[in-house]
Amino acid sequence: MKSLKENSQKAHIVIIGSGIIGKFNAVELSELGFRITIIDPSQLQNSSNAALGLLMGNMYQKRRGRSWELRKQSIELWPQWIAFLQKFNNELNIEKPLIQLTTNEEKFKKFEKFVYENNDINLKILRRDSIFIKKINEAFQTKNLQGMISFKDGRIDAKSLLKALDKYLKFNKTNFIEEEIIKIRKSNKHWISKTRNNKEIKSDIVILCNSLKAVDLIDNLSHNIKLKPVLGQAIEVDINHAEIDLLSLPKQFNIDGKNIITKSKSKLIIGSTDEYSTQPEENTFEKLTNFLDKKPSWLKKEKISKKWFGIRSRPDGEASPIMKNLENGLIVCTGFYKNGILLAPASAKWVANEIKNYLS
Ligand SMILES: Cc1cc2nc3c(=O)[nH]c(=O)nc-3n(C[C@H](O)[C@H](O)[C@H](O)COP(=O)(O)OP(=O)(O)OC[C@H]3O[C@@H](n4cnc5c(N)ncnc54)[C@H](O)[C@@H]3O)c2cc1C
């Protein structure tokens, strides 16, 4: 049996898709000594570039099963990734804490039960008289908000994160091919990935991190995986800071499923992540602000300074994400319709372990 080092020095791994998942896999495997090629025709237009970067791990209300295991592992791995990637972008950090609020009494009771049962010092219930809620009520003219705060969860800026990963990959001279893969096939012990321009790339291992399009490549090989598109959208609102000082608000919070990020004293981002569609409609502003009965005077449609969206893939008929060793040397790691940023460290660790086992 050859050692991993011997094998990894020889093994060539092709990663199809360079969103957050493809890039995390590339870094993890490069650090283990593998030769990596990433292939993607449009790495700046994926859902990873649209993400708001909330890392909602510890406040996940189901502390068992695979989903919790992945979150727990990611929560533990994130500090190591930050320390490592700060060498490539020293501004990178996780802004804490994270607040989740609701106007729904039943939901709040579930928060209370969850916090009480878990007896976790990093979680606290926020009642109506909490200072955080008072500030949010003042700004948004909301009433009846209650919720919980997690001191272990927070937010990372997704674009800064991608930038740091790119710097690492460039520094490490990782091979990047700006093309679309249209077919993969097995040839003896190798995999051949064929680009739209008929270029063929030979590798020992292929990792599919290409979201919805993974299905097109797997179908030929008779693996039954189904993925549905899920739209996520966000707006940036640019207000006159004399109207209201956004810095008086918490940095990141969620009200009934809408994520709100205060970027500066005059800029606010509102995002939502779960619509089954492939194109945003005209009424984005109304959809993203429908958690408010009445909109405060400063929050107007005309003040939208940016608007963007991303399409993720959600597994149909099985749990998200899809992390499977399909056949010798073919791994799929995709279907992160929510929380792809949060789960990137745990998914990269899983892939690395699969490859270590495969080669040993
Ligand atoms: C508005 C919005 C807000 C979000 N907020 C959060 C958040 O707060 N926290 C969080 O954790 N997650 C969030 N998400 C989810 C997160 O963005 C996704 O889970 C994550 O980005 C998925 O990453 P990925 O690498 O799997 O896919 P993607 O980033 O979509 O990357 C897939 C890549 O595959 C490439 N590709 C496709 N087909 C091929 C092919 N045939 N050959 C080569 N390359 C190919 C594409 O070009 C693309 O670059 C949000 C998403 C959106 C849209």
Coordinates of N, CA, C and O and ligand atoms in Angstrom, one line a residue, residues 15-23 39-56 155 177 179-182 209-214 216-217 230-234 259 261 271-273 308-313 333-343, ligand 1:
I15 N -11.7 19.5 -10.3 CA -12.9 20.0 -9.6 C -13.7 20.8 -10.6 O -13.3 21.8 -11.2
I16 N -14.9 20.3 -10.8 CA -15.8 21.0 -11.8 C -16.7 22.0 -11.0 O -17.5 21.5 -10.2
G17 N -16.6 23.3 -11.2 CA -17.4 24.3 -10.5 C -16.5 25.0 -9.5 O -15.9 24.3 -8.6
S18 N -16.5 26.3 -9.6 CA -15.6 27.0 -8.6 C -16.4 28.1 -7.8 O -16.0 29.2 -7.6
G19 N -17.5 27.6 -7.3 CA -18.2 28.4 -6.3 C -17.5 28.2 -5.0 O -16.4 27.6 -4.9
I20 N -18.1 28.5 -3.9 CA -17.5 28.4 -2.6 C -17.1 26.9 -2.3 O -16.1 26.6 -1.7
I21 N -18.0 26.0 -2.7 CA -17.7 24.6 -2.4 C -16.5 24.0 -3.2 O -15.6 23.4 -2.7
G22 N -16.5 24.4 -4.5 CA -15.3 24.0 -5.4 C -14.0 24.5 -4.8 O -13.0 23.9 -4.7
K23 N -14.1 25.8 -4.4 CA -12.9 26.5 -4.0 C -12.4 25.9 -2.6 O -11.2 25.8 -2.4
I39 N -12.2 23.8 -13.0 CA -12.8 24.2 -14.3 C -14.2 24.9 -14.1 O -15.0 24.3 -13.4
D40 N -14.3 26.0 -14.7 CA -15.6 26.8 -14.5 C -15.6 27.9 -15.6 O -14.6 28.7 -15.7
P41 N -16.7 28.0 -16.3 CA -16.7 29.1 -17.4 C -17.1 30.5 -16.8 O -16.8 31.5 -17.5
S42 N -17.7 30.5 -15.7 CA -18.2 31.9 -15.2 C -18.2 32.0 -13.7 O -19.2 32.0 -13.1
Q43 N -17.0 32.0 -13.1 CA -16.9 31.9 -11.7 C -17.4 33.1 -10.9 O -17.6 33.1 -9.7
L44 N -17.7 34.2 -11.6 CA -18.1 35.4 -10.9 C -19.7 35.5 -10.9 O -20.2 36.4 -10.2
Q45 N -20.3 34.6 -11.6 CA -21.8 34.7 -11.7 C -22.5 33.6 -11.0 O -23.5 33.1 -11.5
N46 N -22.0 33.1 -10.0 CA -22.6 32.0 -9.3 C -23.3 32.4 -8.0 O -23.3 33.6 -7.7
S47 N -24.0 31.4 -7.4 CA -24.7 31.8 -6.2 C -23.8 32.2 -5.0 O -24.2 33.0 -4.2
S48 N -22.6 31.7 -5.1 CA -21.6 32.0 -4.0 C -21.4 33.5 -3.9 O -21.2 34.1 -2.9
N49 N -21.3 34.2 -5.1 CA -21.1 35.6 -5.2 C -22.3 36.4 -4.7 O -22.2 37.6 -4.4
A50 N -23.5 35.8 -4.7 CA -24.7 36.5 -4.2 C -24.9 36.3 -2.7 O -25.8 37.0 -2.2
A51 N -24.2 35.4 -2.1 CA -24.5 35.0 -0.7 C -24.3 36.2 0.3 O -23.4 37.0 0.1
L52 N -25.1 36.2 1.3 CA -25.0 37.2 2.4 C -24.0 36.8 3.5 O -23.6 37.6 4.3
G53 N -23.7 35.5 3.5 CA -22.6 35.1 4.4 C -23.0 34.8 5.8 O -22.1 34.8 6.7
L54 N -24.3 34.7 6.1 CA -24.7 34.4 7.5 C -24.3 33.0 7.8 O -24.5 32.0 7.0
L55 N -23.7 32.8 9.0 CA -23.2 31.5 9.4 C -24.1 31.0 10.6 O -23.9 31.4 11.7
M56 N -25.3 30.4 10.2 CA -26.3 30.1 11.2 C -26.1 28.6 11.6 O -26.8 27.7 11.1
R155 N -21.5 36.4 10.8 CA -21.5 36.6 9.3 C -20.1 36.8 8.8 O -19.3 37.5 9.5
I177 N -9.1 26.4 -15.5 CA -9.5 26.4 -16.9 C -10.9 27.0 -17.0 O -11.8 26.6 -16.3
E179 N -13.6 27.1 -18.7 CA -14.5 26.5 -19.7 C -15.6 25.7 -19.1 O -15.5 25.4 -17.9
E180 N -16.5 25.3 -19.9 CA -17.7 24.5 -19.4 C -17.4 23.0 -19.7 O -17.0 22.7 -20.8
I181 N -17.6 22.1 -18.7 CA -17.5 20.7 -19.0 C -18.8 20.2 -19.5 O -19.9 20.5 -18.8
I182 N -18.8 19.5 -20.6 CA -20.1 19.0 -21.1 C -20.3 17.5 -21.0 O -21.3 17.0 -21.1
C209 N -18.8 19.9 -8.3 CA -19.3 21.0 -7.4 C -20.0 22.0 -8.3 O -19.9 23.2 -8.0
N210 N -20.7 21.5 -9.3 CA -21.3 22.5 -10.3 C -22.8 22.6 -10.2 O -23.5 22.9 -11.2
S211 N -23.3 22.4 -9.0 CA -24.7 22.8 -8.6 C -25.7 22.1 -9.6 O -25.5 20.9 -9.9
L212 N -26.7 22.9 -10.2 CA -27.7 22.3 -11.0 C -27.2 21.5 -12.2 O -27.8 20.5 -12.6
K213 N -26.0 21.9 -12.7 CA -25.5 21.3 -13.9 C -24.9 19.9 -13.6 O -24.5 19.2 -14.6
A214 N -24.7 19.6 -12.4 CA -24.1 18.3 -12.0 C -24.9 17.1 -12.6 O -24.3 16.1 -13.1
D216 N -26.6 17.0 -15.4 CA -26.3 16.7 -16.8 C -25.1 15.8 -17.0 O -25.1 15.0 -17.9
L217 N -24.1 16.0 -16.1 CA -22.9 15.1 -16.3 C -23.1 13.7 -15.7 O -22.5 12.8 -16.2
V230 N -33.4 26.9 -6.8 CA -34.0 27.8 -5.7 C -33.4 29.2 -5.8 O -32.2 29.3 -5.8
L231 N -34.3 30.1 -5.9 CA -33.8 31.5 -6.1 C -33.6 32.2 -4.7 O -34.3 31.9 -3.8
G232 N -32.5 33.0 -4.7 CA -32.3 33.8 -3.5 C -32.0 35.2 -4.0 O -31.4 35.4 -5.0
Q233 N -32.6 36.2 -3.3 CA -32.4 37.6 -3.8 C -32.1 38.5 -2.7 O -32.4 38.3 -1.5
A234 N -31.5 39.6 -3.1 CA -31.1 40.6 -2.0 C -31.2 42.0 -2.6 O -31.0 42.2 -3.8
N259 N -33.1 38.1 6.0 CA -31.8 38.5 6.6 C -31.6 40.0 6.4 O -31.7 40.5 5.3
I261 N -28.7 43.1 7.1 CA -27.3 43.4 7.4 C -27.1 44.9 7.4 O -27.4 45.5 6.4
G271 N -32.1 40.4 2.5 CA -32.1 39.3 1.6 C -33.0 38.1 2.0 O -33.3 38.0 3.2
S272 N -33.4 37.3 1.1 CA -34.2 36.2 1.3 C -33.7 35.0 0.5 O -33.2 35.3 -0.6
T273 N -33.9 33.8 0.9 CA -33.2 32.8 0.2 C -34.0 31.6 -0.3 O -33.4 30.6 -0.7
W308 N -29.6 42.1 -6.5 CA -28.9 40.9 -7.1 C -29.7 39.6 -6.7 O -30.5 39.6 -5.8
F309 N -29.3 38.6 -7.4 CA -29.9 37.3 -7.0 C -28.9 36.1 -7.4 O -27.9 36.4 -8.0
G310 N -29.2 35.0 -6.9 CA -28.4 33.8 -7.2 C -29.4 32.6 -7.2 O -30.4 32.6 -6.6
I311 N -29.0 31.6 -8.0 CA -29.8 30.4 -8.1 C -29.0 29.2 -7.5 O -27.8 29.0 -8.0
R312 N -29.5 28.6 -6.5 CA -28.9 27.4 -5.9 C -29.6 26.1 -6.4 O -30.7 26.2 -6.9
S313 N -29.0 25.0 -6.0 CA -29.7 23.7 -6.3 C -30.1 23.0 -5.0 O -29.4 23.0 -4.1
C333 N -20.4 16.7 -4.7 CA -20.5 17.5 -3.5 C -21.2 18.8 -3.9 O -20.6 19.8 -4.2
T334 N -22.5 18.7 -3.9 CA -23.3 19.8 -4.4 C -24.7 19.8 -3.8 O -25.0 19.0 -2.9
G335 N -25.6 20.7 -4.3 CA -27.0 20.7 -3.7 C -27.1 21.5 -2.4 O -27.9 21.2 -1.6
F336 N -26.2 22.5 -2.3 CA -26.2 23.3 -1.1 C -27.2 24.5 -1.4 O -26.8 25.5 -1.8
Y337 N -28.5 24.2 -1.1 CA -29.4 25.3 -1.5 C -29.4 26.4 -0.5 O -29.7 27.5 -0.8
K338 N -29.1 26.0 0.7 CA -29.0 27.0 1.8 C -27.7 26.7 2.5 O -27.3 25.6 2.5
N339 N -27.2 27.7 3.2 CA -26.0 27.4 4.1 C -24.8 26.9 3.4 O -24.0 26.2 4.1
G340 N -24.6 27.1 2.1 CA -23.4 26.6 1.5 C -22.1 27.2 2.0 O -21.1 26.6 2.1
I341 N -22.3 28.5 2.4 CA -21.1 29.2 3.0 C -20.8 28.5 4.3 O -19.6 28.1 4.6
L342 N -21.8 28.4 5.1 CA -21.6 27.8 6.5 C -21.0 26.4 6.4 O -20.0 26.1 7.1
L343 N -21.5 25.6 5.4 CA -21.1 24.2 5.4 C -19.8 23.9 4.6 O -19.4 22.7 4.6
Ligands
LIG1 C1 -29.1 35.8 -2.1 C2 -28.5 34.7 -1.5 C3 -28.1 34.7 -0.1 C4 -27.5 33.7 0.5 N1 -27.1 33.8 1.8 C5 -26.4 32.8 2.4 C6 -26.0 33.0 3.7 O1 -26.2 34.0 4.3 N2 -25.3 31.9 4.3 C7 -25.0 30.8 3.6 O2 -24.3 29.9 4.2 N3 -25.4 30.6 2.3 C8 -26.1 31.6 1.7 N4 -26.6 31.4 0.4 C9 -26.4 30.1 -0.2 C10 -25.0 29.9 -0.8 O3 -24.8 31.0 -1.7 C11 -25.0 28.6 -1.6 O4 -25.3 27.6 -0.7 C12 -23.5 28.4 -2.1 O5 -23.0 29.5 -2.7 C13 -23.5 27.2 -3.0 O6 -22.2 27.2 -3.5 P1 -21.7 26.2 -4.7 O7 -20.3 26.2 -4.8 O8 -22.4 24.8 -4.4 O9 -22.5 26.7 -6.0 P2 -22.2 28.0 -6.9 O10 -21.7 29.1 -6.2 O11 -23.5 28.2 -7.7 O12 -21.1 27.4 -7.9 C14 -21.4 26.5 -8.9 C15 -20.4 26.7 -10.0 O13 -20.4 25.7 -11.0 C16 -20.1 26.2 -12.3 N5 -20.6 25.3 -13.3 C17 -21.9 24.9 -13.6 N6 -21.8 24.0 -14.6 C18 -20.6 23.8 -14.9 C19 -19.9 23.0 -15.9 N7 -20.6 22.2 -16.7 N8 -18.6 23.0 -16.0 C20 -17.9 23.8 -15.2 N9 -18.4 24.6 -14.2 C21 -19.7 24.6 -14.1 C22 -20.9 27.5 -12.2 O14 -20.4 28.5 -13.2 C23 -20.7 28.0 -10.8 O15 -19.6 28.9 -10.7 C24 -27.2 32.5 -0.2 C25 -27.5 32.4 -1.6 C26 -28.1 33.5 -2.2 C27 -28.5 33.3 -3.7

